[in-house]
């Protein structure tokens, strides 16, 4: 056994969607530091490009920034085509891109929640993952290897406790919760479907990250966790490294929960 090798992702080709966001930026930094070749894919190309330039210089590795809309099949086909052109294979896909409505829509009661809001969340958080898995999965199946990591939330496991939100506008919507819950069984289905192909599929369900929310909200949220605080934005990188490396070689169809103990009591 060689522990360093188990966690080794150097030279792996990793597609990361939502790479320009709060957590995507952290995963990109961590995986680049570990020597992976990353495709930074996001709706916001400018942010991805800036990040790619910075990481390329810092870690001296090959990084490909790509504009991606996960709701658009053609955009995903292009992502796959460009990745293969540049790196000839895809070892890992991290489905991290997600959409939450703006604060105004999030305050809306269920009875008034619009079909438009519902559809916009479903199309990114669920249909987007479906499309990315389908297109990238075709390549992984041919290669006879691949790892897919879906990013979920504790709100896919338990209901959002409406009491902690008040008028903060940070409420988590029914659409968001529905997509994150559905991703768990989507993950299991695919893991089962691809059981003999060399493709592993897992999901990481995360708790809330502290990110300049108002003090009262942070306090109320923290009280719900066993560790008494929200996550720091870098605290999920270790799990991503585990789930995208051979260290998790006996894992498929699993839901890994990291939430400071929120769902455990
Ligand atoms: N931040 C948290 O507290 C938290 C908690 C639990 C789970 N999560 C999950 O972690 C993941 C990342 O969250 P985050 O906080 O970094 O979110 P974020 O909003 O900061 O980043 C999301 C990224 O996805 C991109 N995106 C949105 N729509 C897209 C589309 N159609 N095509 C391609 N890219 C698109 C956005 O441009 C953005 O860069 C999400 O799946 C989220 O549900 C986050």
PDB file of C-alpha atoms and ligand atoms in Angstrom:
ATOM      1  CA  UNK A   1       0.000   0.000   0.000  1.00  0.00           C
ATOM      2  CA  UNK A   2       1.163   3.505  -0.862  1.00  0.00           C
ATOM      3  CA  UNK A   3      -0.970   6.137   0.814  1.00  0.00           C
ATOM      4  CA  UNK A   4       0.376   9.033  -1.247  1.00  0.00           C
ATOM      5  CA  UNK A   5      -0.509   7.148  -4.425  1.00  0.00           C
ATOM      6  CA  UNK A   6      -4.024   6.462  -3.166  1.00  0.00           C
ATOM      7  CA  UNK A   7      -4.794  10.184  -3.046  1.00  0.00           C
ATOM      8  CA  UNK A   8      -2.767  11.002  -6.148  1.00  0.00           C
ATOM      9  CA  UNK A   9      -4.733  12.954  -8.762  1.00  0.00           C
ATOM     10  CA  UNK A  10      -1.694  14.324 -10.561  1.00  0.00           C
ATOM     11  CA  UNK A  11      -2.217  14.374 -14.329  1.00  0.00           C
ATOM     12  CA  UNK A  12      -5.845  13.316 -13.986  1.00  0.00           C
ATOM     13  CA  UNK A  13      -8.136  15.164 -16.371  1.00  0.00           C
ATOM     14  CA  UNK A  14     -10.908  16.681 -14.285  1.00  0.00           C
ATOM     15  CA  UNK A  15     -13.922  18.631 -15.551  1.00  0.00           C
ATOM     16  CA  UNK A  16     -15.284  20.953 -12.869  1.00  0.00           C
ATOM     17  CA  UNK A  17     -18.600  22.681 -13.558  1.00  0.00           C
ATOM     18  CA  UNK A  18     -19.511  25.839 -11.682  1.00  0.00           C
ATOM     19  CA  UNK A  19     -15.759  26.386 -11.373  1.00  0.00           C
ATOM     20  CA  UNK A  20     -16.070  30.144 -10.946  1.00  0.00           C
ATOM     21  CA  UNK A  21     -18.301  29.976  -7.846  1.00  0.00           C
ATOM     22  CA  UNK A  22     -17.559  30.102  -4.133  1.00  0.00           C
ATOM     23  CA  UNK A  23     -16.760  26.396  -3.733  1.00  0.00           C
ATOM     24  CA  UNK A  24     -15.690  25.667  -7.320  1.00  0.00           C
ATOM     25  CA  UNK A  25     -12.816  28.109  -6.826  1.00  0.00           C
ATOM     26  CA  UNK A  26     -11.694  26.140  -3.765  1.00  0.00           C
ATOM     27  CA  UNK A  27     -11.888  22.762  -5.520  1.00  0.00           C
ATOM     28  CA  UNK A  28      -9.945  24.150  -8.480  1.00  0.00           C
ATOM     29  CA  UNK A  29      -7.196  25.478  -6.214  1.00  0.00           C
ATOM     30  CA  UNK A  30      -6.949  22.195  -4.277  1.00  0.00           C
ATOM     31  CA  UNK A  31      -6.970  19.920  -7.305  1.00  0.00           C
ATOM     32  CA  UNK A  32      -4.443  22.074  -9.171  1.00  0.00           C
ATOM     33  CA  UNK A  33      -2.207  22.039  -6.106  1.00  0.00           C
ATOM     34  CA  UNK A  34      -2.475  18.233  -6.253  1.00  0.00           C
ATOM     35  CA  UNK A  35      -1.293  18.355  -9.887  1.00  0.00           C
ATOM     36  CA  UNK A  36      -4.537  17.609 -11.782  1.00  0.00           C
ATOM     37  CA  UNK A  37      -5.216  18.947 -15.261  1.00  0.00           C
ATOM     38  CA  UNK A  38      -8.432  20.841 -14.865  1.00  0.00           C
ATOM     39  CA  UNK A  39     -11.152  22.016 -17.195  1.00  0.00           C
ATOM     40  CA  UNK A  40     -12.742  25.015 -15.499  1.00  0.00           C
ATOM     41  CA  UNK A  41     -16.278  25.236 -16.874  1.00  0.00           C
ATOM     42  CA  UNK A  42     -18.808  27.893 -15.941  1.00  0.00           C
ATOM     43  CA  UNK A  43     -21.481  30.158 -17.345  1.00  0.00           C
ATOM     44  CA  UNK A  44     -19.187  32.988 -16.278  1.00  0.00           C
ATOM     45  CA  UNK A  45     -16.265  32.543 -18.690  1.00  0.00           C
ATOM     46  CA  UNK A  46     -14.440  35.705 -17.612  1.00  0.00           C
ATOM     47  CA  UNK A  47     -14.100  34.453 -14.022  1.00  0.00           C
ATOM     48  CA  UNK A  48     -12.937  31.020 -15.236  1.00  0.00           C
ATOM     49  CA  UNK A  49     -10.369  32.521 -17.587  1.00  0.00           C
ATOM     50  CA  UNK A  50      -8.912  34.765 -14.861  1.00  0.00           C
ATOM     51  CA  UNK A  51      -8.755  31.836 -12.473  1.00  0.00           C
ATOM     52  CA  UNK A  52      -7.144  29.587 -15.112  1.00  0.00           C
ATOM     53  CA  UNK A  53      -4.445  32.200 -15.834  1.00  0.00           C
ATOM     54  CA  UNK A  54      -3.686  32.545 -12.122  1.00  0.00           C
ATOM     55  CA  UNK A  55      -3.578  28.790 -11.413  1.00  0.00           C
ATOM     56  CA  UNK A  56      -1.539  27.986 -14.537  1.00  0.00           C
ATOM     57  CA  UNK A  57       1.183  30.380 -13.449  1.00  0.00           C
ATOM     58  CA  UNK A  58       1.046  29.305  -9.812  1.00  0.00           C
ATOM     59  CA  UNK A  59       1.143  25.528 -10.347  1.00  0.00           C
ATOM     60  CA  UNK A  60       2.636  25.165 -13.825  1.00  0.00           C
ATOM     61  CA  UNK A  61      -0.063  22.789 -15.081  1.00  0.00           C
ATOM     62  CA  UNK A  62      -2.396  22.627 -18.041  1.00  0.00           C
ATOM     63  CA  UNK A  63      -5.766  24.262 -17.408  1.00  0.00           C
ATOM     64  CA  UNK A  64      -8.578  24.776 -19.863  1.00  0.00           C
ATOM     65  CA  UNK A  65     -11.205  27.442 -19.135  1.00  0.00           C
ATOM     66  CA  UNK A  66     -14.481  26.917 -21.012  1.00  0.00           C
ATOM     67  CA  UNK A  67     -17.784  28.749 -21.156  1.00  0.00           C
ATOM     68  CA  UNK A  68     -20.458  26.209 -20.282  1.00  0.00           C
ATOM     69  CA  UNK A  69     -24.212  26.337 -19.893  1.00  0.00           C
ATOM     70  CA  UNK A  70     -25.220  23.010 -18.344  1.00  0.00           C
ATOM     71  CA  UNK A  71     -28.813  23.491 -19.500  1.00  0.00           C
ATOM     72  CA  UNK A  72     -27.718  23.478 -23.129  1.00  0.00           C
ATOM     73  CA  UNK A  73     -26.812  20.117 -24.672  1.00  0.00           C
ATOM     74  CA  UNK A  74     -24.753  21.723 -27.435  1.00  0.00           C
ATOM     75  CA  UNK A  75     -22.687  23.601 -24.877  1.00  0.00           C
ATOM     76  CA  UNK A  76     -21.939  20.305 -23.094  1.00  0.00           C
ATOM     77  CA  UNK A  77     -21.077  18.564 -26.370  1.00  0.00           C
ATOM     78  CA  UNK A  78     -18.630  21.388 -27.011  1.00  0.00           C
ATOM     79  CA  UNK A  79     -17.144  20.985 -23.505  1.00  0.00           C
ATOM     80  CA  UNK A  80     -16.544  17.287 -24.132  1.00  0.00           C
ATOM     81  CA  UNK A  81     -15.126  17.917 -27.626  1.00  0.00           C
ATOM     82  CA  UNK A  82     -12.703  20.600 -26.411  1.00  0.00           C
ATOM     83  CA  UNK A  83     -11.606  18.507 -23.426  1.00  0.00           C
ATOM     84  CA  UNK A  84     -10.854  15.480 -25.604  1.00  0.00           C
ATOM     85  CA  UNK A  85      -9.068  17.673 -28.153  1.00  0.00           C
ATOM     86  CA  UNK A  86      -6.819  19.062 -25.430  1.00  0.00           C
ATOM     87  CA  UNK A  87      -6.327  16.081 -23.084  1.00  0.00           C
ATOM     88  CA  UNK A  88      -7.529  12.987 -25.052  1.00  0.00           C
ATOM     89  CA  UNK A  89      -9.530  11.636 -22.098  1.00  0.00           C
ATOM     90  CA  UNK A  90     -11.780  12.551 -19.146  1.00  0.00           C
ATOM     91  CA  UNK A  91     -10.954  10.925 -15.801  1.00  0.00           C
ATOM     92  CA  UNK A  92     -13.296  12.849 -13.516  1.00  0.00           C
ATOM     93  CA  UNK A  93     -16.456  14.941 -13.799  1.00  0.00           C
ATOM     94  CA  UNK A  94     -17.497  17.086 -10.839  1.00  0.00           C
ATOM     95  CA  UNK A  95     -21.082  18.316 -11.206  1.00  0.00           C
ATOM     96  CA  UNK A  96     -20.791  21.356  -8.967  1.00  0.00           C
ATOM     97  CA  UNK A  97     -22.702  24.042 -10.918  1.00  0.00           C
ATOM     98  CA  UNK A  98     -25.979  25.010  -9.320  1.00  0.00           C
ATOM     99  CA  UNK A  99     -28.516  27.767  -9.313  1.00  0.00           C
ATOM    100  CA  UNK A 100     -30.369  29.306  -6.381  1.00  0.00           C
ATOM    101  CA  UNK A 101     -32.844  32.083  -7.011  1.00  0.00           C
ATOM    102  CA  UNK A 102     -32.118  35.651  -5.967  1.00  0.00           C
ATOM    103  CA  UNK A 103     -33.028  36.825  -2.465  1.00  0.00           C
ATOM    104  CA  UNK A 104     -36.360  38.264  -3.642  1.00  0.00           C
ATOM    105  CA  UNK A 105     -37.594  35.000  -5.131  1.00  0.00           C
ATOM    106  CA  UNK A 106     -36.296  33.032  -2.165  1.00  0.00           C
ATOM    107  CA  UNK A 107     -38.555  34.966   0.193  1.00  0.00           C
ATOM    108  CA  UNK A 108     -41.624  33.947  -1.801  1.00  0.00           C
ATOM    109  CA  UNK A 109     -43.973  31.545  -0.003  1.00  0.00           C
ATOM    110  CA  UNK A 110     -44.506  28.120  -1.578  1.00  0.00           C
ATOM    111  CA  UNK A 111     -48.048  29.048  -2.654  1.00  0.00           C
ATOM    112  CA  UNK A 112     -46.677  31.938  -4.747  1.00  0.00           C
ATOM    113  CA  UNK A 113     -43.530  30.194  -6.053  1.00  0.00           C
ATOM    114  CA  UNK A 114     -43.595  30.644  -9.818  1.00  0.00           C
ATOM    115  CA  UNK A 115     -43.303  27.926 -12.428  1.00  0.00           C
ATOM    116  CA  UNK A 116     -40.552  30.022 -14.014  1.00  0.00           C
ATOM    117  CA  UNK A 117     -38.467  29.917 -10.797  1.00  0.00           C
ATOM    118  CA  UNK A 118     -39.144  26.201 -10.425  1.00  0.00           C
ATOM    119  CA  UNK A 119     -38.052  25.467 -14.000  1.00  0.00           C
ATOM    120  CA  UNK A 120     -34.918  27.585 -13.818  1.00  0.00           C
ATOM    121  CA  UNK A 121     -33.638  25.731 -10.743  1.00  0.00           C
ATOM    122  CA  UNK A 122     -34.578  22.280 -12.073  1.00  0.00           C
ATOM    123  CA  UNK A 123     -32.937  22.961 -15.431  1.00  0.00           C
ATOM    124  CA  UNK A 124     -29.521  23.755 -13.913  1.00  0.00           C
ATOM    125  CA  UNK A 125     -29.399  21.583 -10.782  1.00  0.00           C
ATOM    126  CA  UNK A 126     -31.043  18.467 -12.164  1.00  0.00           C
ATOM    127  CA  UNK A 127     -31.329  18.498 -15.965  1.00  0.00           C
ATOM    128  CA  UNK A 128     -27.838  20.002 -16.177  1.00  0.00           C
ATOM    129  CA  UNK A 129     -26.373  17.108 -14.194  1.00  0.00           C
ATOM    130  CA  UNK A 130     -28.335  14.610 -16.312  1.00  0.00           C
ATOM    131  CA  UNK A 131     -26.950  16.101 -19.538  1.00  0.00           C
ATOM    132  CA  UNK A 132     -23.352  16.344 -18.275  1.00  0.00           C
ATOM    133  CA  UNK A 133     -23.394  12.737 -17.006  1.00  0.00           C
ATOM    134  CA  UNK A 134     -24.852  11.538 -20.291  1.00  0.00           C
ATOM    135  CA  UNK A 135     -22.312  13.233 -22.548  1.00  0.00           C
ATOM    136  CA  UNK A 136     -19.236  12.659 -20.360  1.00  0.00           C
ATOM    137  CA  UNK A 137     -20.443   9.151 -19.478  1.00  0.00           C
ATOM    138  CA  UNK A 138     -20.315   8.130 -23.146  1.00  0.00           C
ATOM    139  CA  UNK A 139     -16.582   8.922 -23.176  1.00  0.00           C
ATOM    140  CA  UNK A 140     -15.934   7.266 -19.803  1.00  0.00           C
ATOM    141  CA  UNK A 141     -17.718   4.120 -20.946  1.00  0.00           C
ATOM    142  CA  UNK A 142     -15.487   3.917 -24.024  1.00  0.00           C
ATOM    143  CA  UNK A 143     -12.383   4.522 -21.886  1.00  0.00           C
ATOM    144  CA  UNK A 144     -13.624   1.885 -19.394  1.00  0.00           C
ATOM    145  CA  UNK A 145     -12.879   4.197 -16.497  1.00  0.00           C
ATOM    146  CA  UNK A 146     -14.155   7.381 -14.906  1.00  0.00           C
ATOM    147  CA  UNK A 147     -15.307   9.009 -11.695  1.00  0.00           C
ATOM    148  CA  UNK A 148     -18.386  11.208 -11.403  1.00  0.00           C
ATOM    149  CA  UNK A 149     -18.922  13.300  -8.301  1.00  0.00           C
ATOM    150  CA  UNK A 150     -22.233  15.077  -7.871  1.00  0.00           C
ATOM    151  CA  UNK A 151     -22.521  17.907  -5.387  1.00  0.00           C
ATOM    152  CA  UNK A 152     -25.581  17.808  -3.160  1.00  0.00           C
ATOM    153  CA  UNK A 153     -26.735  19.568  -0.030  1.00  0.00           C
ATOM    154  CA  UNK A 154     -28.124  18.702   3.373  1.00  0.00           C
ATOM    155  CA  UNK A 155     -31.351  20.199   2.028  1.00  0.00           C
ATOM    156  CA  UNK A 156     -31.564  17.092  -0.130  1.00  0.00           C
ATOM    157  CA  UNK A 157     -31.715  15.083   3.101  1.00  0.00           C
ATOM    158  CA  UNK A 158     -33.741  17.139   5.540  1.00  0.00           C
ATOM    159  CA  UNK A 159     -36.158  20.036   5.223  1.00  0.00           C
ATOM    160  CA  UNK A 160     -34.742  23.524   5.547  1.00  0.00           C
ATOM    161  CA  UNK A 161     -35.587  24.731   9.053  1.00  0.00           C
ATOM    162  CA  UNK A 162     -37.620  27.790   8.104  1.00  0.00           C
ATOM    163  CA  UNK A 163     -37.219  29.223  11.633  1.00  0.00           C
ATOM    164  CA  UNK A 164     -33.574  30.152  11.096  1.00  0.00           C
ATOM    165  CA  UNK A 165     -34.120  32.343   8.038  1.00  0.00           C
ATOM    166  CA  UNK A 166     -36.510  35.046   9.215  1.00  0.00           C
ATOM    167  CA  UNK A 167     -36.428  37.862   6.685  1.00  0.00           C
ATOM    168  CA  UNK A 168     -32.791  37.229   5.718  1.00  0.00           C
ATOM    169  CA  UNK A 169     -33.664  36.314   2.120  1.00  0.00           C
ATOM    170  CA  UNK A 170     -31.314  33.357   2.468  1.00  0.00           C
ATOM    171  CA  UNK A 171     -34.176  30.867   2.497  1.00  0.00           C
ATOM    172  CA  UNK A 172     -33.660  27.716   0.533  1.00  0.00           C
ATOM    173  CA  UNK A 173     -36.447  27.068  -1.951  1.00  0.00           C
ATOM    174  CA  UNK A 174     -38.591  24.009  -2.555  1.00  0.00           C
ATOM    175  CA  UNK A 175     -37.022  23.746  -6.009  1.00  0.00           C
ATOM    176  CA  UNK A 176     -33.456  23.700  -4.665  1.00  0.00           C
ATOM    177  CA  UNK A 177     -34.346  21.086  -2.022  1.00  0.00           C
ATOM    178  CA  UNK A 178     -36.138  18.945  -4.603  1.00  0.00           C
ATOM    179  CA  UNK A 179     -33.183  18.926  -6.984  1.00  0.00           C
ATOM    180  CA  UNK A 180     -30.662  18.081  -4.274  1.00  0.00           C
ATOM    181  CA  UNK A 181     -32.853  15.243  -2.960  1.00  0.00           C
ATOM    182  CA  UNK A 182     -33.393  13.865  -6.417  1.00  0.00           C
ATOM    183  CA  UNK A 183     -29.651  13.960  -7.144  1.00  0.00           C
ATOM    184  CA  UNK A 184     -29.075  11.365  -4.414  1.00  0.00           C
ATOM    185  CA  UNK A 185     -31.114   8.688  -6.127  1.00  0.00           C
ATOM    186  CA  UNK A 186     -29.980   9.847  -9.564  1.00  0.00           C
ATOM    187  CA  UNK A 187     -26.457   9.087  -8.296  1.00  0.00           C
ATOM    188  CA  UNK A 188     -27.443   5.637  -7.063  1.00  0.00           C
ATOM    189  CA  UNK A 189     -29.231   4.851 -10.324  1.00  0.00           C
ATOM    190  CA  UNK A 190     -26.192   5.753 -12.417  1.00  0.00           C
ATOM    191  CA  UNK A 191     -23.803   3.899 -10.103  1.00  0.00           C
ATOM    192  CA  UNK A 192     -25.942   0.813 -10.584  1.00  0.00           C
ATOM    193  CA  UNK A 193     -26.330   1.349 -14.324  1.00  0.00           C
ATOM    194  CA  UNK A 194     -22.578   1.684 -14.851  1.00  0.00           C
ATOM    195  CA  UNK A 195     -21.586  -0.975 -12.287  1.00  0.00           C
ATOM    196  CA  UNK A 196     -19.577  -3.051 -14.795  1.00  0.00           C
ATOM    197  CA  UNK A 197     -18.056  -0.250 -16.823  1.00  0.00           C
ATOM    198  CA  UNK A 198     -15.271   1.095 -14.603  1.00  0.00           C
ATOM    199  CA  UNK A 199     -17.288   4.227 -13.850  1.00  0.00           C
ATOM    200  CA  UNK A 200     -17.958   5.140 -10.218  1.00  0.00           C
ATOM    201  CA  UNK A 201     -20.626   7.679  -9.252  1.00  0.00           C
ATOM    202  CA  UNK A 202     -20.959   9.279  -5.811  1.00  0.00           C
ATOM    203  CA  UNK A 203     -22.530  12.345  -4.236  1.00  0.00           C
ATOM    204  CA  UNK A 204     -21.236  14.746  -1.618  1.00  0.00           C
ATOM    205  CA  UNK A 205     -23.978  16.392   0.463  1.00  0.00           C
ATOM    206  CA  UNK A 206     -22.753  19.605   2.039  1.00  0.00           C
ATOM    207  CA  UNK A 207     -23.783  21.904   4.847  1.00  0.00           C
ATOM    208  CA  UNK A 208     -23.833  25.698   4.615  1.00  0.00           C
ATOM    209  CA  UNK A 209     -20.666  27.719   4.140  1.00  0.00           C
ATOM    210  CA  UNK A 210     -20.036  30.979   5.985  1.00  0.00           C
ATOM    211  CA  UNK A 211     -19.885  33.718   3.399  1.00  0.00           C
ATOM    212  CA  UNK A 212     -20.683  37.183   4.727  1.00  0.00           C
ATOM    213  CA  UNK A 213     -24.241  36.301   5.762  1.00  0.00           C
ATOM    214  CA  UNK A 214     -25.739  38.487   8.480  1.00  0.00           C
ATOM    215  CA  UNK A 215     -24.595  37.783  12.019  1.00  0.00           C
ATOM    216  CA  UNK A 216     -27.982  36.672  13.297  1.00  0.00           C
ATOM    217  CA  UNK A 217     -28.376  34.104  10.539  1.00  0.00           C
ATOM    218  CA  UNK A 218     -24.872  32.711  11.120  1.00  0.00           C
ATOM    219  CA  UNK A 219     -25.641  32.345  14.828  1.00  0.00           C
ATOM    220  CA  UNK A 220     -28.977  30.598  14.220  1.00  0.00           C
ATOM    221  CA  UNK A 221     -27.435  28.302  11.607  1.00  0.00           C
ATOM    222  CA  UNK A 222     -24.431  27.483  13.818  1.00  0.00           C
ATOM    223  CA  UNK A 223     -26.697  26.498  16.707  1.00  0.00           C
ATOM    224  CA  UNK A 224     -28.191  23.777  14.487  1.00  0.00           C
ATOM    225  CA  UNK A 225     -24.804  22.077  14.010  1.00  0.00           C
ATOM    226  CA  UNK A 226     -22.937  19.888  16.492  1.00  0.00           C
ATOM    227  CA  UNK A 227     -19.716  21.753  15.790  1.00  0.00           C
ATOM    228  CA  UNK A 228     -21.413  25.077  16.520  1.00  0.00           C
ATOM    229  CA  UNK A 229     -20.426  26.818  13.288  1.00  0.00           C
ATOM    230  CA  UNK A 230     -20.885  27.002   9.530  1.00  0.00           C
ATOM    231  CA  UNK A 231     -18.295  25.409   7.227  1.00  0.00           C
ATOM    232  CA  UNK A 232     -15.258  27.318   6.018  1.00  0.00           C
ATOM    233  CA  UNK A 233     -15.140  27.415   2.251  1.00  0.00           C
ATOM    234  CA  UNK A 234     -11.961  25.326   2.045  1.00  0.00           C
ATOM    235  CA  UNK A 235     -13.255  22.536   4.298  1.00  0.00           C
ATOM    236  CA  UNK A 236     -14.733  20.390   1.511  1.00  0.00           C
ATOM    237  CA  UNK A 237     -11.571  20.159  -0.586  1.00  0.00           C
ATOM    238  CA  UNK A 238     -10.239  17.111   1.307  1.00  0.00           C
ATOM    239  CA  UNK A 239     -13.422  15.162   0.602  1.00  0.00           C
ATOM    240  CA  UNK A 240     -13.308  16.112  -3.068  1.00  0.00           C
ATOM    241  CA  UNK A 241      -9.731  14.817  -3.250  1.00  0.00           C
ATOM    242  CA  UNK A 242     -10.808  11.557  -1.579  1.00  0.00           C
ATOM    243  CA  UNK A 243     -13.804  11.074  -3.865  1.00  0.00           C
ATOM    244  CA  UNK A 244     -11.906  11.851  -7.074  1.00  0.00           C
ATOM    245  CA  UNK A 245      -8.888   9.652  -6.330  1.00  0.00           C
ATOM    246  CA  UNK A 246      -8.218   5.932  -5.893  1.00  0.00           C
ATOM    247  CA  UNK A 247      -8.584   6.424  -2.145  1.00  0.00           C
ATOM    248  CA  UNK A 248     -12.333   5.933  -2.750  1.00  0.00           C
ATOM    249  CA  UNK A 249     -11.880   2.984  -5.149  1.00  0.00           C
ATOM    250  CA  UNK A 250     -14.437   0.783  -3.319  1.00  0.00           C
ATOM    251  CA  UNK A 251     -17.098   3.480  -3.282  1.00  0.00           C
ATOM    252  CA  UNK A 252     -19.947   3.886  -5.696  1.00  0.00           C
ATOM    253  CA  UNK A 253     -23.571   4.961  -5.242  1.00  0.00           C
ATOM    254  CA  UNK A 254     -22.611   6.546  -1.920  1.00  0.00           C
ATOM    255  CA  UNK A 255     -23.839   9.748  -0.332  1.00  0.00           C
ATOM    256  CA  UNK A 256     -21.094  11.358   1.733  1.00  0.00           C
ATOM    257  CA  UNK A 257     -22.434  13.920   4.199  1.00  0.00           C
ATOM    258  CA  UNK A 258     -20.289  16.738   5.571  1.00  0.00           C
ATOM    259  CA  UNK A 259     -22.336  19.143   7.627  1.00  0.00           C
ATOM    260  CA  UNK A 260     -20.778  19.753  11.038  1.00  0.00           C
ATOM    261  CA  UNK A 261     -23.291  17.277  12.445  1.00  0.00           C
ATOM    262  CA  UNK A 262     -26.440  19.169  11.326  1.00  0.00           C
ATOM    263  CA  UNK A 263     -28.269  16.024  10.146  1.00  0.00           C
ATOM    264  CA  UNK A 264     -26.912  13.704  12.850  1.00  0.00           C
ATOM    265  CA  UNK A 265     -29.079  14.760  15.786  1.00  0.00           C
TER     266      UNK A 265
HETATM  267  N1  LIG B   1     -22.275  27.394  -0.524  1.00  0.00           N
HETATM  268  C1  LIG B   1     -22.969  26.589   0.294  1.00  0.00           C
HETATM  269  O1  LIG B   1     -23.257  26.921   1.456  1.00  0.00           O
HETATM  270  C2  LIG B   1     -23.432  25.242  -0.204  1.00  0.00           C
HETATM  271  C3  LIG B   1     -24.048  24.367   0.704  1.00  0.00           C
HETATM  272  C4  LIG B   1     -24.471  23.127   0.257  1.00  0.00           C
HETATM  273  C5  LIG B   1     -24.279  22.759  -1.054  1.00  0.00           C
HETATM  274  N2  LIG B   1     -23.692  23.627  -1.919  1.00  0.00           N
HETATM  275  C6  LIG B   1     -23.542  23.190  -3.299  1.00  0.00           C
HETATM  276  O2  LIG B   1     -22.203  23.379  -3.735  1.00  0.00           O
HETATM  277  C7  LIG B   1     -22.169  23.721  -5.119  1.00  0.00           C
HETATM  278  C8  LIG B   1     -21.426  25.037  -5.314  1.00  0.00           C
HETATM  279  O3  LIG B   1     -22.033  26.036  -4.542  1.00  0.00           O
HETATM  280  P1  LIG B   1     -21.448  27.520  -4.439  1.00  0.00           P
HETATM  281  O4  LIG B   1     -21.783  28.007  -3.089  1.00  0.00           O
HETATM  282  O5  LIG B   1     -20.037  27.546  -4.904  1.00  0.00           O
HETATM  283  O6  LIG B   1     -22.390  28.268  -5.480  1.00  0.00           O
HETATM  284  P2  LIG B   1     -22.056  29.550  -6.367  1.00  0.00           P
HETATM  285  O7  LIG B   1     -23.370  30.166  -6.677  1.00  0.00           O
HETATM  286  O8  LIG B   1     -21.017  30.391  -5.715  1.00  0.00           O
HETATM  287  O9  LIG B   1     -21.436  28.913  -7.677  1.00  0.00           O
HETATM  288  C9  LIG B   1     -22.216  28.238  -8.607  1.00  0.00           C
HETATM  289  C10 LIG B   1     -21.560  28.386  -9.961  1.00  0.00           C
HETATM  290  O10 LIG B   1     -22.369  27.704 -10.909  1.00  0.00           O
HETATM  291  C11 LIG B   1     -22.396  28.489 -12.081  1.00  0.00           C
HETATM  292  N3  LIG B   1     -23.594  28.189 -12.873  1.00  0.00           N
HETATM  293  C12 LIG B   1     -24.873  28.563 -12.601  1.00  0.00           C
HETATM  294  N4  LIG B   1     -25.673  28.187 -13.608  1.00  0.00           N
HETATM  295  C13 LIG B   1     -24.893  27.558 -14.523  1.00  0.00           C
HETATM  296  C14 LIG B   1     -25.140  26.957 -15.787  1.00  0.00           C
HETATM  297  N5  LIG B   1     -26.360  26.955 -16.329  1.00  0.00           N
HETATM  298  N6  LIG B   1     -24.109  26.392 -16.454  1.00  0.00           N
HETATM  299  C15 LIG B   1     -22.845  26.412 -15.919  1.00  0.00           C
HETATM  300  N7  LIG B   1     -22.540  26.998 -14.750  1.00  0.00           N
HETATM  301  C16 LIG B   1     -23.566  27.562 -14.059  1.00  0.00           C
HETATM  302  C17 LIG B   1     -22.399  29.947 -11.599  1.00  0.00           C
HETATM  303  O11 LIG B   1     -21.951  30.837 -12.614  1.00  0.00           O
HETATM  304  C18 LIG B   1     -21.452  29.866 -10.408  1.00  0.00           C
HETATM  305  O12 LIG B   1     -20.122  30.170 -10.755  1.00  0.00           O
HETATM  306  C19 LIG B   1     -23.615  23.776  -5.557  1.00  0.00           C
HETATM  307  O13 LIG B   1     -23.981  22.546  -6.138  1.00  0.00           O
HETATM  308  C20 LIG B   1     -24.379  24.005  -4.268  1.00  0.00           C
HETATM  309  O14 LIG B   1     -25.700  23.545  -4.335  1.00  0.00           O
HETATM  310  C21 LIG B   1     -23.259  24.850  -1.521  1.00  0.00           C
END
